[in-house]
Amino acid sequence: MPTASIAVTGNANVATDTIVGGNRHVRRPFSPIMRTARRLWKSKVPEHFAAITGKSTRSCERWLAGHVDPDGPSTLTMIFAEPAFLDAAVSELSLKEQARFWKEVEKGAKRNLMRIQRAELDEKIKAMDAGE
């Protein structure tokens, strides 16, 4: 993105606000999940998430800060690692947030199933090629 002086752009903060999201007071659907994680793990929450999901500690810190939501596969990994986490987290969500949460869970599960199926097909293709 090209830059320009404040004299040219008039109000430089407008473009910056648009880039970073503008309204920082919007409640993110995954914030109750992050609060639950803080209750379950009293210290080193980003490190716990990083160990469970395989993501960087920095990414996990961003989830906890509410800057971004965890992706579907990471969410599934967290849920399966801590069964109490699912119950506690989902109970805090509104109906709309629960719908979004389960949609992300379903999307992640489908994605993982497709990866497994693709790996199985790749193995079948290799076996066919080897048999020719």
PDB file of N, CA, C and O in Angstrom, residues 50-129:
ATOM      1  N   ALA A  50      -0.315 -23.246  22.561  1.00  0.00           N
ATOM      2  CA  ALA A  50       0.734 -23.556  21.577  1.00  0.00           C
ATOM      3  C   ALA A  50       1.104 -25.031  21.628  1.00  0.00           C
ATOM      4  O   ALA A  50       1.270 -25.674  20.584  1.00  0.00           O
ATOM      5  N   ALA A  51       1.213 -25.581  22.828  1.00  0.00           N
ATOM      6  CA  ALA A  51       1.560 -27.001  22.966  1.00  0.00           C
ATOM      7  C   ALA A  51       0.455 -27.899  22.409  1.00  0.00           C
ATOM      8  O   ALA A  51       0.732 -28.917  21.778  1.00  0.00           O
ATOM      9  N   ILE A  52      -0.782 -27.506  22.615  1.00  0.00           N
ATOM     10  CA  ILE A  52      -1.911 -28.326  22.164  1.00  0.00           C
ATOM     11  C   ILE A  52      -2.122 -28.227  20.659  1.00  0.00           C
ATOM     12  O   ILE A  52      -2.314 -29.235  19.986  1.00  0.00           O
ATOM     13  N   THR A  53      -2.078 -27.010  20.124  1.00  0.00           N
ATOM     14  CA  THR A  53      -2.434 -26.798  18.718  1.00  0.00           C
ATOM     15  C   THR A  53      -1.266 -26.867  17.754  1.00  0.00           C
ATOM     16  O   THR A  53      -1.465 -27.018  16.553  1.00  0.00           O
ATOM     17  N   GLY A  54      -0.047 -26.706  18.271  1.00  0.00           N
ATOM     18  CA  GLY A  54       1.107 -26.684  17.380  1.00  0.00           C
ATOM     19  C   GLY A  54       1.325 -25.328  16.729  1.00  0.00           C
ATOM     20  O   GLY A  54       2.191 -25.172  15.874  1.00  0.00           O
ATOM     21  N   LYS A  55       0.554 -24.334  17.117  1.00  0.00           N
ATOM     22  CA  LYS A  55       0.710 -22.968  16.597  1.00  0.00           C
ATOM     23  C   LYS A  55       1.758 -22.239  17.428  1.00  0.00           C
ATOM     24  O   LYS A  55       2.156 -22.680  18.498  1.00  0.00           O
ATOM     25  N   SER A  56       2.182 -21.091  16.934  1.00  0.00           N
ATOM     26  CA  SER A  56       3.180 -20.311  17.669  1.00  0.00           C
ATOM     27  C   SER A  56       2.546 -19.677  18.910  1.00  0.00           C
ATOM     28  O   SER A  56       1.339 -19.435  18.953  1.00  0.00           O
ATOM     29  N   THR A  57       3.379 -19.403  19.888  1.00  0.00           N
ATOM     30  CA  THR A  57       2.907 -18.740  21.103  1.00  0.00           C
ATOM     31  C   THR A  57       2.332 -17.372  20.758  1.00  0.00           C
ATOM     32  O   THR A  57       1.337 -16.948  21.331  1.00  0.00           O
ATOM     33  N   ARG A  58       2.940 -16.703  19.797  1.00  0.00           N
ATOM     34  CA  ARG A  58       2.461 -15.375  19.379  1.00  0.00           C
ATOM     35  C   ARG A  58       1.039 -15.457  18.814  1.00  0.00           C
ATOM     36  O   ARG A  58       0.190 -14.630  19.134  1.00  0.00           O
ATOM     37  N   SER A  59       0.769 -16.463  17.999  1.00  0.00           N
ATOM     38  CA  SER A  59      -0.593 -16.642  17.471  1.00  0.00           C
ATOM     39  C   SER A  59      -1.581 -16.852  18.609  1.00  0.00           C
ATOM     40  O   SER A  59      -2.674 -16.273  18.614  1.00  0.00           O
ATOM     41  N   CYS A  60      -1.196 -17.667  19.571  1.00  0.00           N
ATOM     42  CA  CYS A  60      -2.063 -17.942  20.714  1.00  0.00           C
ATOM     43  C   CYS A  60      -2.286 -16.691  21.556  1.00  0.00           C
ATOM     44  O   CYS A  60      -3.387 -16.472  22.069  1.00  0.00           O
ATOM     45  N   GLU A  61      -1.270 -15.862  21.682  1.00  0.00           N
ATOM     46  CA  GLU A  61      -1.423 -14.585  22.399  1.00  0.00           C
ATOM     47  C   GLU A  61      -2.422 -13.695  21.676  1.00  0.00           C
ATOM     48  O   GLU A  61      -3.227 -13.009  22.307  1.00  0.00           O
ATOM     49  N   ARG A  62      -2.389 -13.706  20.342  1.00  0.00           N
ATOM     50  CA  ARG A  62      -3.330 -12.904  19.560  1.00  0.00           C
ATOM     51  C   ARG A  62      -4.761 -13.412  19.742  1.00  0.00           C
ATOM     52  O   ARG A  62      -5.702 -12.624  19.788  1.00  0.00           O
ATOM     53  N   TRP A  63      -4.933 -14.737  19.851  1.00  0.00           N
ATOM     54  CA  TRP A  63      -6.269 -15.285  20.125  1.00  0.00           C
ATOM     55  C   TRP A  63      -6.760 -14.786  21.468  1.00  0.00           C
ATOM     56  O   TRP A  63      -7.906 -14.355  21.588  1.00  0.00           O
ATOM     57  N   LEU A  64      -5.905 -14.868  22.480  1.00  0.00           N
ATOM     58  CA  LEU A  64      -6.289 -14.469  23.826  1.00  0.00           C
ATOM     59  C   LEU A  64      -6.592 -12.979  23.914  1.00  0.00           C
ATOM     60  O   LEU A  64      -7.452 -12.552  24.673  1.00  0.00           O
ATOM     61  N   ALA A  65      -5.874 -12.184  23.135  1.00  0.00           N
ATOM     62  CA  ALA A  65      -6.095 -10.737  23.133  1.00  0.00           C
ATOM     63  C   ALA A  65      -7.357 -10.368  22.367  1.00  0.00           C
ATOM     64  O   ALA A  65      -7.844  -9.248  22.480  1.00  0.00           O
ATOM     65  N   GLY A  66      -7.889 -11.301  21.577  1.00  0.00           N
ATOM     66  CA  GLY A  66      -9.093 -11.023  20.805  1.00  0.00           C
ATOM     67  C   GLY A  66      -8.831 -10.364  19.472  1.00  0.00           C
ATOM     68  O   GLY A  66      -9.751  -9.883  18.823  1.00  0.00           O
ATOM     69  N   HIS A  67      -7.568 -10.328  19.027  1.00  0.00           N
ATOM     70  CA  HIS A  67      -7.254  -9.718  17.735  1.00  0.00           C
ATOM     71  C   HIS A  67      -7.712 -10.597  16.584  1.00  0.00           C
ATOM     72  O   HIS A  67      -8.124 -10.092  15.544  1.00  0.00           O
ATOM     73  N   VAL A  68      -7.606 -11.913  16.744  1.00  0.00           N
ATOM     74  CA  VAL A  68      -8.055 -12.874  15.736  1.00  0.00           C
ATOM     75  C   VAL A  68      -8.671 -14.068  16.457  1.00  0.00           C
ATOM     76  O   VAL A  68      -8.398 -14.307  17.626  1.00  0.00           O
ATOM     77  N   ASP A  69      -9.509 -14.811  15.735  1.00  0.00           N
ATOM     78  CA  ASP A  69     -10.091 -16.028  16.279  1.00  0.00           C
ATOM     79  C   ASP A  69      -9.259 -17.219  15.826  1.00  0.00           C
ATOM     80  O   ASP A  69      -8.681 -17.203  14.740  1.00  0.00           O
ATOM     81  N   PRO A  70      -9.216 -18.272  16.639  1.00  0.00           N
ATOM     82  CA  PRO A  70      -8.510 -19.477  16.212  1.00  0.00           C
ATOM     83  C   PRO A  70      -9.217 -20.102  15.019  1.00  0.00           C
ATOM     84  O   PRO A  70     -10.433 -19.982  14.880  1.00  0.00           O
ATOM     85  N   ASP A  71      -8.455 -20.742  14.142  1.00  0.00           N
ATOM     86  CA  ASP A  71      -9.067 -21.402  13.000  1.00  0.00           C
ATOM     87  C   ASP A  71      -9.784 -22.678  13.457  1.00  0.00           C
ATOM     88  O   ASP A  71      -9.640 -23.127  14.584  1.00  0.00           O
ATOM     89  N   GLY A  72     -10.557 -23.255  12.564  1.00  0.00           N
ATOM     90  CA  GLY A  72     -11.345 -24.439  12.887  1.00  0.00           C
ATOM     91  C   GLY A  72     -10.521 -25.609  13.397  1.00  0.00           C
ATOM     92  O   GLY A  72     -10.830 -26.173  14.454  1.00  0.00           O
ATOM     93  N   PRO A  73      -9.459 -26.013  12.671  1.00  0.00           N
ATOM     94  CA  PRO A  73      -8.667 -27.144  13.150  1.00  0.00           C
ATOM     95  C   PRO A  73      -8.044 -26.904  14.526  1.00  0.00           C
ATOM     96  O   PRO A  73      -7.998 -27.813  15.353  1.00  0.00           O
ATOM     97  N   SER A  74      -7.606 -25.681  14.789  1.00  0.00           N
ATOM     98  CA  SER A  74      -7.034 -25.377  16.106  1.00  0.00           C
ATOM     99  C   SER A  74      -8.102 -25.461  17.186  1.00  0.00           C
ATOM    100  O   SER A  74      -7.847 -25.954  18.287  1.00  0.00           O
ATOM    101  N   THR A  75      -9.293 -24.983  16.876  1.00  0.00           N
ATOM    102  CA  THR A  75     -10.397 -25.047  17.826  1.00  0.00           C
ATOM    103  C   THR A  75     -10.726 -26.501  18.157  1.00  0.00           C
ATOM    104  O   THR A  75     -10.895 -26.867  19.316  1.00  0.00           O
ATOM    105  N   LEU A  76     -10.805 -27.338  17.125  1.00  0.00           N
ATOM    106  CA  LEU A  76     -11.078 -28.760  17.349  1.00  0.00           C
ATOM    107  C   LEU A  76     -10.000 -29.405  18.210  1.00  0.00           C
ATOM    108  O   LEU A  76     -10.297 -30.186  19.121  1.00  0.00           O
ATOM    109  N   THR A  77      -8.762 -29.077  17.933  1.00  0.00           N
ATOM    110  CA  THR A  77      -7.655 -29.642  18.698  1.00  0.00           C
ATOM    111  C   THR A  77      -7.764 -29.248  20.163  1.00  0.00           C
ATOM    112  O   THR A  77      -7.567 -30.076  21.056  1.00  0.00           O
ATOM    113  N   MET A  78      -8.111 -27.985  20.420  1.00  0.00           N
ATOM    114  CA  MET A  78      -8.266 -27.529  21.799  1.00  0.00           C
ATOM    115  C   MET A  78      -9.393 -28.286  22.491  1.00  0.00           C
ATOM    116  O   MET A  78      -9.252 -28.719  23.633  1.00  0.00           O
ATOM    117  N   ILE A  79     -10.509 -28.450  21.780  1.00  0.00           N
ATOM    118  CA  ILE A  79     -11.671 -29.109  22.362  1.00  0.00           C
ATOM    119  C   ILE A  79     -11.361 -30.559  22.709  1.00  0.00           C
ATOM    120  O   ILE A  79     -11.704 -31.047  23.788  1.00  0.00           O
ATOM    121  N   PHE A  80     -10.707 -31.270  21.803  1.00  0.00           N
ATOM    122  CA  PHE A  80     -10.431 -32.673  22.048  1.00  0.00           C
ATOM    123  C   PHE A  80      -9.335 -32.862  23.097  1.00  0.00           C
ATOM    124  O   PHE A  80      -9.272 -33.894  23.751  1.00  0.00           O
ATOM    125  N   ALA A  81      -8.498 -31.869  23.281  1.00  0.00           N
ATOM    126  CA  ALA A  81      -7.444 -31.960  24.293  1.00  0.00           C
ATOM    127  C   ALA A  81      -8.006 -31.749  25.699  1.00  0.00           C
ATOM    128  O   ALA A  81      -7.503 -32.322  26.654  1.00  0.00           O
ATOM    129  N   GLU A  82      -9.023 -30.930  25.821  1.00  0.00           N
ATOM    130  CA  GLU A  82      -9.610 -30.604  27.133  1.00  0.00           C
ATOM    131  C   GLU A  82     -11.128 -30.749  27.047  1.00  0.00           C
ATOM    132  O   GLU A  82     -11.829 -29.809  26.682  1.00  0.00           O
ATOM    133  N   PRO A  83     -11.690 -31.918  27.374  1.00  0.00           N
ATOM    134  CA  PRO A  83     -13.148 -32.092  27.286  1.00  0.00           C
ATOM    135  C   PRO A  83     -13.932 -31.095  28.138  1.00  0.00           C
ATOM    136  O   PRO A  83     -14.991 -30.624  27.724  1.00  0.00           O
ATOM    137  N   ALA A  84     -13.435 -30.757  29.313  1.00  0.00           N
ATOM    138  CA  ALA A  84     -14.134 -29.780  30.152  1.00  0.00           C
ATOM    139  C   ALA A  84     -14.165 -28.413  29.490  1.00  0.00           C
ATOM    140  O   ALA A  84     -15.068 -27.614  29.743  1.00  0.00           O
ATOM    141  N   PHE A  85     -13.190 -28.153  28.638  1.00  0.00           N
ATOM    142  CA  PHE A  85     -13.108 -26.883  27.928  1.00  0.00           C
ATOM    143  C   PHE A  85     -14.328 -26.672  27.039  1.00  0.00           C
ATOM    144  O   PHE A  85     -14.898 -25.600  26.994  1.00  0.00           O
ATOM    145  N   LEU A  86     -14.752 -27.718  26.353  1.00  0.00           N
ATOM    146  CA  LEU A  86     -15.915 -27.609  25.466  1.00  0.00           C
ATOM    147  C   LEU A  86     -17.167 -27.241  26.260  1.00  0.00           C
ATOM    148  O   LEU A  86     -17.869 -26.296  25.908  1.00  0.00           O
ATOM    149  N   ASP A  87     -17.452 -27.970  27.318  1.00  0.00           N
ATOM    150  CA  ASP A  87     -18.651 -27.698  28.116  1.00  0.00           C
ATOM    151  C   ASP A  87     -18.643 -26.285  28.681  1.00  0.00           C
ATOM    152  O   ASP A  87     -19.630 -25.562  28.583  1.00  0.00           O
ATOM    153  N   ALA A  88     -17.525 -25.908  29.257  1.00  0.00           N
ATOM    154  CA  ALA A  88     -17.437 -24.584  29.874  1.00  0.00           C
ATOM    155  C   ALA A  88     -17.529 -23.480  28.834  1.00  0.00           C
ATOM    156  O   ALA A  88     -18.195 -22.472  29.046  1.00  0.00           O
ATOM    157  N   ALA A  89     -16.869 -23.682  27.713  1.00  0.00           N
ATOM    158  CA  ALA A  89     -16.829 -22.633  26.690  1.00  0.00           C
ATOM    159  C   ALA A  89     -18.174 -22.451  26.003  1.00  0.00           C
ATOM    160  O   ALA A  89     -18.659 -21.330  25.848  1.00  0.00           O
ATOM    161  N   VAL A  90     -18.794 -23.539  25.604  1.00  0.00           N
ATOM    162  CA  VAL A  90     -20.055 -23.442  24.865  1.00  0.00           C
ATOM    163  C   VAL A  90     -21.167 -22.907  25.755  1.00  0.00           C
ATOM    164  O   VAL A  90     -22.035 -22.175  25.290  1.00  0.00           O
ATOM    165  N   SER A  91     -21.144 -23.232  27.034  1.00  0.00           N
ATOM    166  CA  SER A  91     -22.198 -22.758  27.927  1.00  0.00           C
ATOM    167  C   SER A  91     -22.205 -21.238  28.059  1.00  0.00           C
ATOM    168  O   SER A  91     -23.226 -20.649  28.387  1.00  0.00           O
ATOM    169  N   GLU A  92     -21.088 -20.589  27.799  1.00  0.00           N
ATOM    170  CA  GLU A  92     -21.010 -19.127  27.903  1.00  0.00           C
ATOM    171  C   GLU A  92     -21.470 -18.410  26.640  1.00  0.00           C
ATOM    172  O   GLU A  92     -21.671 -17.211  26.658  1.00  0.00           O
ATOM    173  N   LEU A  93     -21.618 -19.127  25.544  1.00  0.00           N
ATOM    174  CA  LEU A  93     -21.938 -18.499  24.272  1.00  0.00           C
ATOM    175  C   LEU A  93     -23.438 -18.257  24.129  1.00  0.00           C
ATOM    176  O   LEU A  93     -24.250 -19.053  24.593  1.00  0.00           O
ATOM    177  N   SER A  94     -23.778 -17.164  23.441  1.00  0.00           N
ATOM    178  CA  SER A  94     -25.176 -16.922  23.097  1.00  0.00           C
ATOM    179  C   SER A  94     -25.567 -17.904  21.993  1.00  0.00           C
ATOM    180  O   SER A  94     -24.713 -18.598  21.424  1.00  0.00           O
ATOM    181  N   LEU A  95     -26.831 -17.958  21.660  1.00  0.00           N
ATOM    182  CA  LEU A  95     -27.281 -18.877  20.607  1.00  0.00           C
ATOM    183  C   LEU A  95     -26.622 -18.563  19.269  1.00  0.00           C
ATOM    184  O   LEU A  95     -26.219 -19.468  18.534  1.00  0.00           O
ATOM    185  N   LYS A  96     -26.487 -17.287  18.963  1.00  0.00           N
ATOM    186  CA  LYS A  96     -25.842 -16.884  17.707  1.00  0.00           C
ATOM    187  C   LYS A  96     -24.375 -17.299  17.709  1.00  0.00           C
ATOM    188  O   LYS A  96     -23.849 -17.806  16.719  1.00  0.00           O
ATOM    189  N   GLU A  97     -23.710 -17.091  18.839  1.00  0.00           N
ATOM    190  CA  GLU A  97     -22.306 -17.466  18.950  1.00  0.00           C
ATOM    191  C   GLU A  97     -22.136 -18.984  18.907  1.00  0.00           C
ATOM    192  O   GLU A  97     -21.185 -19.491  18.318  1.00  0.00           O
ATOM    193  N   GLN A  98     -23.085 -19.722  19.505  1.00  0.00           N
ATOM    194  CA  GLN A  98     -23.025 -21.179  19.437  1.00  0.00           C
ATOM    195  C   GLN A  98     -23.138 -21.655  17.998  1.00  0.00           C
ATOM    196  O   GLN A  98     -22.428 -22.572  17.580  1.00  0.00           O
ATOM    197  N   ALA A  99     -24.014 -21.018  17.232  1.00  0.00           N
ATOM    198  CA  ALA A  99     -24.170 -21.396  15.821  1.00  0.00           C
ATOM    199  C   ALA A  99     -22.865 -21.176  15.067  1.00  0.00           C
ATOM    200  O   ALA A  99     -22.429 -22.038  14.285  1.00  0.00           O
ATOM    201  N   ARG A 100     -22.222 -20.044  15.292  1.00  0.00           N
ATOM    202  CA  ARG A 100     -20.952 -19.773  14.616  1.00  0.00           C
ATOM    203  C   ARG A 100     -19.872 -20.758  15.073  1.00  0.00           C
ATOM    204  O   ARG A 100     -19.096 -21.257  14.269  1.00  0.00           O
ATOM    205  N   PHE A 101     -19.855 -21.031  16.368  1.00  0.00           N
ATOM    206  CA  PHE A 101     -18.878 -21.955  16.923  1.00  0.00           C
ATOM    207  C   PHE A 101     -19.023 -23.333  16.284  1.00  0.00           C
ATOM    208  O   PHE A 101     -18.050 -23.913  15.801  1.00  0.00           O
ATOM    209  N   TRP A 102     -20.257 -23.861  16.258  1.00  0.00           N
ATOM    210  CA  TRP A 102     -20.455 -25.196  15.694  1.00  0.00           C
ATOM    211  C   TRP A 102     -20.202 -25.221  14.192  1.00  0.00           C
ATOM    212  O   TRP A 102     -19.758 -26.236  13.652  1.00  0.00           O
ATOM    213  N   LYS A 103     -20.460 -24.103  13.534  1.00  0.00           N
ATOM    214  CA  LYS A 103     -20.146 -24.017  12.100  1.00  0.00           C
ATOM    215  C   LYS A 103     -18.639 -24.144  11.886  1.00  0.00           C
ATOM    216  O   LYS A 103     -18.182 -24.854  10.985  1.00  0.00           O
ATOM    217  N   GLU A 104     -17.849 -23.465  12.725  1.00  0.00           N
ATOM    218  CA  GLU A 104     -16.390 -23.561  12.623  1.00  0.00           C
ATOM    219  C   GLU A 104     -15.907 -24.969  12.955  1.00  0.00           C
ATOM    220  O   GLU A 104     -15.002 -25.493  12.305  1.00  0.00           O
ATOM    221  N   VAL A 105     -16.521 -25.592  13.950  1.00  0.00           N
ATOM    222  CA  VAL A 105     -16.151 -26.960  14.310  1.00  0.00           C
ATOM    223  C   VAL A 105     -16.448 -27.900  13.145  1.00  0.00           C
ATOM    224  O   VAL A 105     -15.618 -28.734  12.769  1.00  0.00           O
ATOM    225  N   GLU A 106     -17.618 -27.739  12.550  1.00  0.00           N
ATOM    226  CA  GLU A 106     -17.993 -28.589  11.415  1.00  0.00           C
ATOM    227  C   GLU A 106     -17.057 -28.372  10.230  1.00  0.00           C
ATOM    228  O   GLU A 106     -16.633 -29.333   9.574  1.00  0.00           O
ATOM    229  N   LYS A 107     -16.734 -27.126   9.961  1.00  0.00           N
ATOM    230  CA  LYS A 107     -15.832 -26.816   8.855  1.00  0.00           C
ATOM    231  C   LYS A 107     -14.459 -27.462   9.080  1.00  0.00           C
ATOM    232  O   LYS A 107     -13.875 -28.047   8.170  1.00  0.00           O
ATOM    233  N   GLY A 108     -13.953 -27.373  10.298  1.00  0.00           N
ATOM    234  CA  GLY A 108     -12.666 -27.975  10.611  1.00  0.00           C
ATOM    235  C   GLY A 108     -12.702 -29.488  10.487  1.00  0.00           C
ATOM    236  O   GLY A 108     -11.765 -30.111   9.976  1.00  0.00           O
ATOM    237  N   ALA A 109     -13.800 -30.096  10.944  1.00  0.00           N
ATOM    238  CA  ALA A 109     -13.930 -31.551  10.849  1.00  0.00           C
ATOM    239  C   ALA A 109     -13.987 -31.990   9.394  1.00  0.00           C
ATOM    240  O   ALA A 109     -13.347 -32.977   9.007  1.00  0.00           O
ATOM    241  N   LYS A 110     -14.735 -31.265   8.574  1.00  0.00           N
ATOM    242  CA  LYS A 110     -14.810 -31.601   7.140  1.00  0.00           C
ATOM    243  C   LYS A 110     -13.450 -31.463   6.480  1.00  0.00           C
ATOM    244  O   LYS A 110     -13.045 -32.297   5.672  1.00  0.00           O
ATOM    245  N   ARG A 111     -12.735 -30.399   6.819  1.00  0.00           N
ATOM    246  CA  ARG A 111     -11.417 -30.163   6.247  1.00  0.00           C
ATOM    247  C   ARG A 111     -10.458 -31.302   6.603  1.00  0.00           C
ATOM    248  O   ARG A 111      -9.731 -31.804   5.746  1.00  0.00           O
ATOM    249  N   ASN A 112     -10.491 -31.722   7.862  1.00  0.00           N
ATOM    250  CA  ASN A 112      -9.622 -32.819   8.290  1.00  0.00           C
ATOM    251  C   ASN A 112      -9.999 -34.128   7.617  1.00  0.00           C
ATOM    252  O   ASN A 112      -9.125 -34.898   7.224  1.00  0.00           O
ATOM    253  N   LEU A 113     -11.300 -34.394   7.466  1.00  0.00           N
ATOM    254  CA  LEU A 113     -11.739 -35.603   6.783  1.00  0.00           C
ATOM    255  C   LEU A 113     -11.270 -35.606   5.328  1.00  0.00           C
ATOM    256  O   LEU A 113     -10.804 -36.631   4.820  1.00  0.00           O
ATOM    257  N   MET A 114     -11.381 -34.453   4.682  1.00  0.00           N
ATOM    258  CA  MET A 114     -10.923 -34.357   3.289  1.00  0.00           C
ATOM    259  C   MET A 114      -9.427 -34.592   3.175  1.00  0.00           C
ATOM    260  O   MET A 114      -8.958 -35.226   2.222  1.00  0.00           O
ATOM    261  N   ARG A 115      -8.656 -34.116   4.128  1.00  0.00           N
ATOM    262  CA  ARG A 115      -7.210 -34.348   4.117  1.00  0.00           C
ATOM    263  C   ARG A 115      -6.900 -35.839   4.261  1.00  0.00           C
ATOM    264  O   ARG A 115      -6.009 -36.363   3.596  1.00  0.00           O
ATOM    265  N   ILE A 116      -7.634 -36.512   5.123  1.00  0.00           N
ATOM    266  CA  ILE A 116      -7.446 -37.950   5.305  1.00  0.00           C
ATOM    267  C   ILE A 116      -7.807 -38.691   4.022  1.00  0.00           C
ATOM    268  O   ILE A 116      -7.078 -39.570   3.560  1.00  0.00           O
ATOM    269  N   GLN A 117      -8.946 -38.316   3.425  1.00  0.00           N
ATOM    270  CA  GLN A 117      -9.372 -38.961   2.182  1.00  0.00           C
ATOM    271  C   GLN A 117      -8.371 -38.711   1.060  1.00  0.00           C
ATOM    272  O   GLN A 117      -8.082 -39.607   0.258  1.00  0.00           O
ATOM    273  N   ARG A 118      -7.831 -37.505   0.992  1.00  0.00           N
ATOM    274  CA  ARG A 118      -6.848 -37.189  -0.033  1.00  0.00           C
ATOM    275  C   ARG A 118      -5.590 -38.033   0.149  1.00  0.00           C
ATOM    276  O   ARG A 118      -5.035 -38.549  -0.818  1.00  0.00           O
ATOM    277  N   ALA A 119      -5.166 -38.201   1.389  1.00  0.00           N
ATOM    278  CA  ALA A 119      -3.988 -39.037   1.649  1.00  0.00           C
ATOM    279  C   ALA A 119      -4.248 -40.483   1.248  1.00  0.00           C
ATOM    280  O   ALA A 119      -3.369 -41.139   0.660  1.00  0.00           O
ATOM    281  N   GLU A 120      -5.441 -40.989   1.535  1.00  0.00           N
ATOM    282  CA  GLU A 120      -5.784 -42.359   1.139  1.00  0.00           C
ATOM    283  C   GLU A 120      -5.806 -42.504  -0.376  1.00  0.00           C
ATOM    284  O   GLU A 120      -5.323 -43.507  -0.922  1.00  0.00           O
ATOM    285  N   LEU A 121      -6.358 -41.510  -1.068  1.00  0.00           N
ATOM    286  CA  LEU A 121      -6.383 -41.557  -2.537  1.00  0.00           C
ATOM    287  C   LEU A 121      -4.976 -41.481  -3.120  1.00  0.00           C
ATOM    288  O   LEU A 121      -4.660 -42.168  -4.094  1.00  0.00           O
ATOM    289  N   ASP A 122      -4.125 -40.656  -2.523  1.00  0.00           N
ATOM    290  CA  ASP A 122      -2.737 -40.572  -2.975  1.00  0.00           C
ATOM    291  C   ASP A 122      -2.041 -41.925  -2.843  1.00  0.00           C
ATOM    292  O   ASP A 122      -1.286 -42.336  -3.731  1.00  0.00           O
ATOM    293  N   GLU A 123      -2.316 -42.634  -1.756  1.00  0.00           N
ATOM    294  CA  GLU A 123      -1.727 -43.967  -1.565  1.00  0.00           C
ATOM    295  C   GLU A 123      -2.237 -44.940  -2.622  1.00  0.00           C
ATOM    296  O   GLU A 123      -1.474 -45.745  -3.160  1.00  0.00           O
ATOM    297  N   LYS A 124      -3.528 -44.877  -2.951  1.00  0.00           N
ATOM    298  CA  LYS A 124      -4.103 -45.751  -3.973  1.00  0.00           C
ATOM    299  C   LYS A 124      -3.487 -45.449  -5.344  1.00  0.00           C
ATOM    300  O   LYS A 124      -3.201 -46.363  -6.119  1.00  0.00           O
ATOM    301  N   ILE A 125      -3.281 -44.178  -5.624  1.00  0.00           N
ATOM    302  CA  ILE A 125      -2.679 -43.787  -6.904  1.00  0.00           C
ATOM    303  C   ILE A 125      -1.253 -44.319  -6.986  1.00  0.00           C
ATOM    304  O   ILE A 125      -0.822 -44.859  -8.016  1.00  0.00           O
ATOM    305  N   LYS A 126      -0.497 -44.188  -5.904  1.00  0.00           N
ATOM    306  CA  LYS A 126       0.868 -44.717  -5.891  1.00  0.00           C
ATOM    307  C   LYS A 126       0.889 -46.221  -6.091  1.00  0.00           C
ATOM    308  O   LYS A 126       1.738 -46.758  -6.817  1.00  0.00           O
ATOM    309  N   ALA A 127      -0.071 -46.918  -5.466  1.00  0.00           N
ATOM    310  CA  ALA A 127      -0.138 -48.381  -5.618  1.00  0.00           C
ATOM    311  C   ALA A 127      -0.483 -48.750  -7.061  1.00  0.00           C
ATOM    312  O   ALA A 127       0.075 -49.712  -7.613  1.00  0.00           O
ATOM    313  N   MET A 128      -1.384 -47.982  -7.675  1.00  0.00           N
ATOM    314  CA  MET A 128      -1.754 -48.252  -9.076  1.00  0.00           C
ATOM    315  C   MET A 128      -0.562 -48.005  -9.994  1.00  0.00           C
ATOM    316  O   MET A 128      -0.293 -48.776 -10.902  1.00  0.00           O
ATOM    317  N   ASP A 129       0.147 -46.896  -9.749  1.00  0.00           N
ATOM    318  CA  ASP A 129       1.301 -46.569 -10.576  1.00  0.00           C
ATOM    319  C   ASP A 129       2.404 -47.618 -10.436  1.00  0.00           C
ATOM    320  O   ASP A 129       3.080 -47.950 -11.386  1.00  0.00           O
TER     321      ASP A 129
END
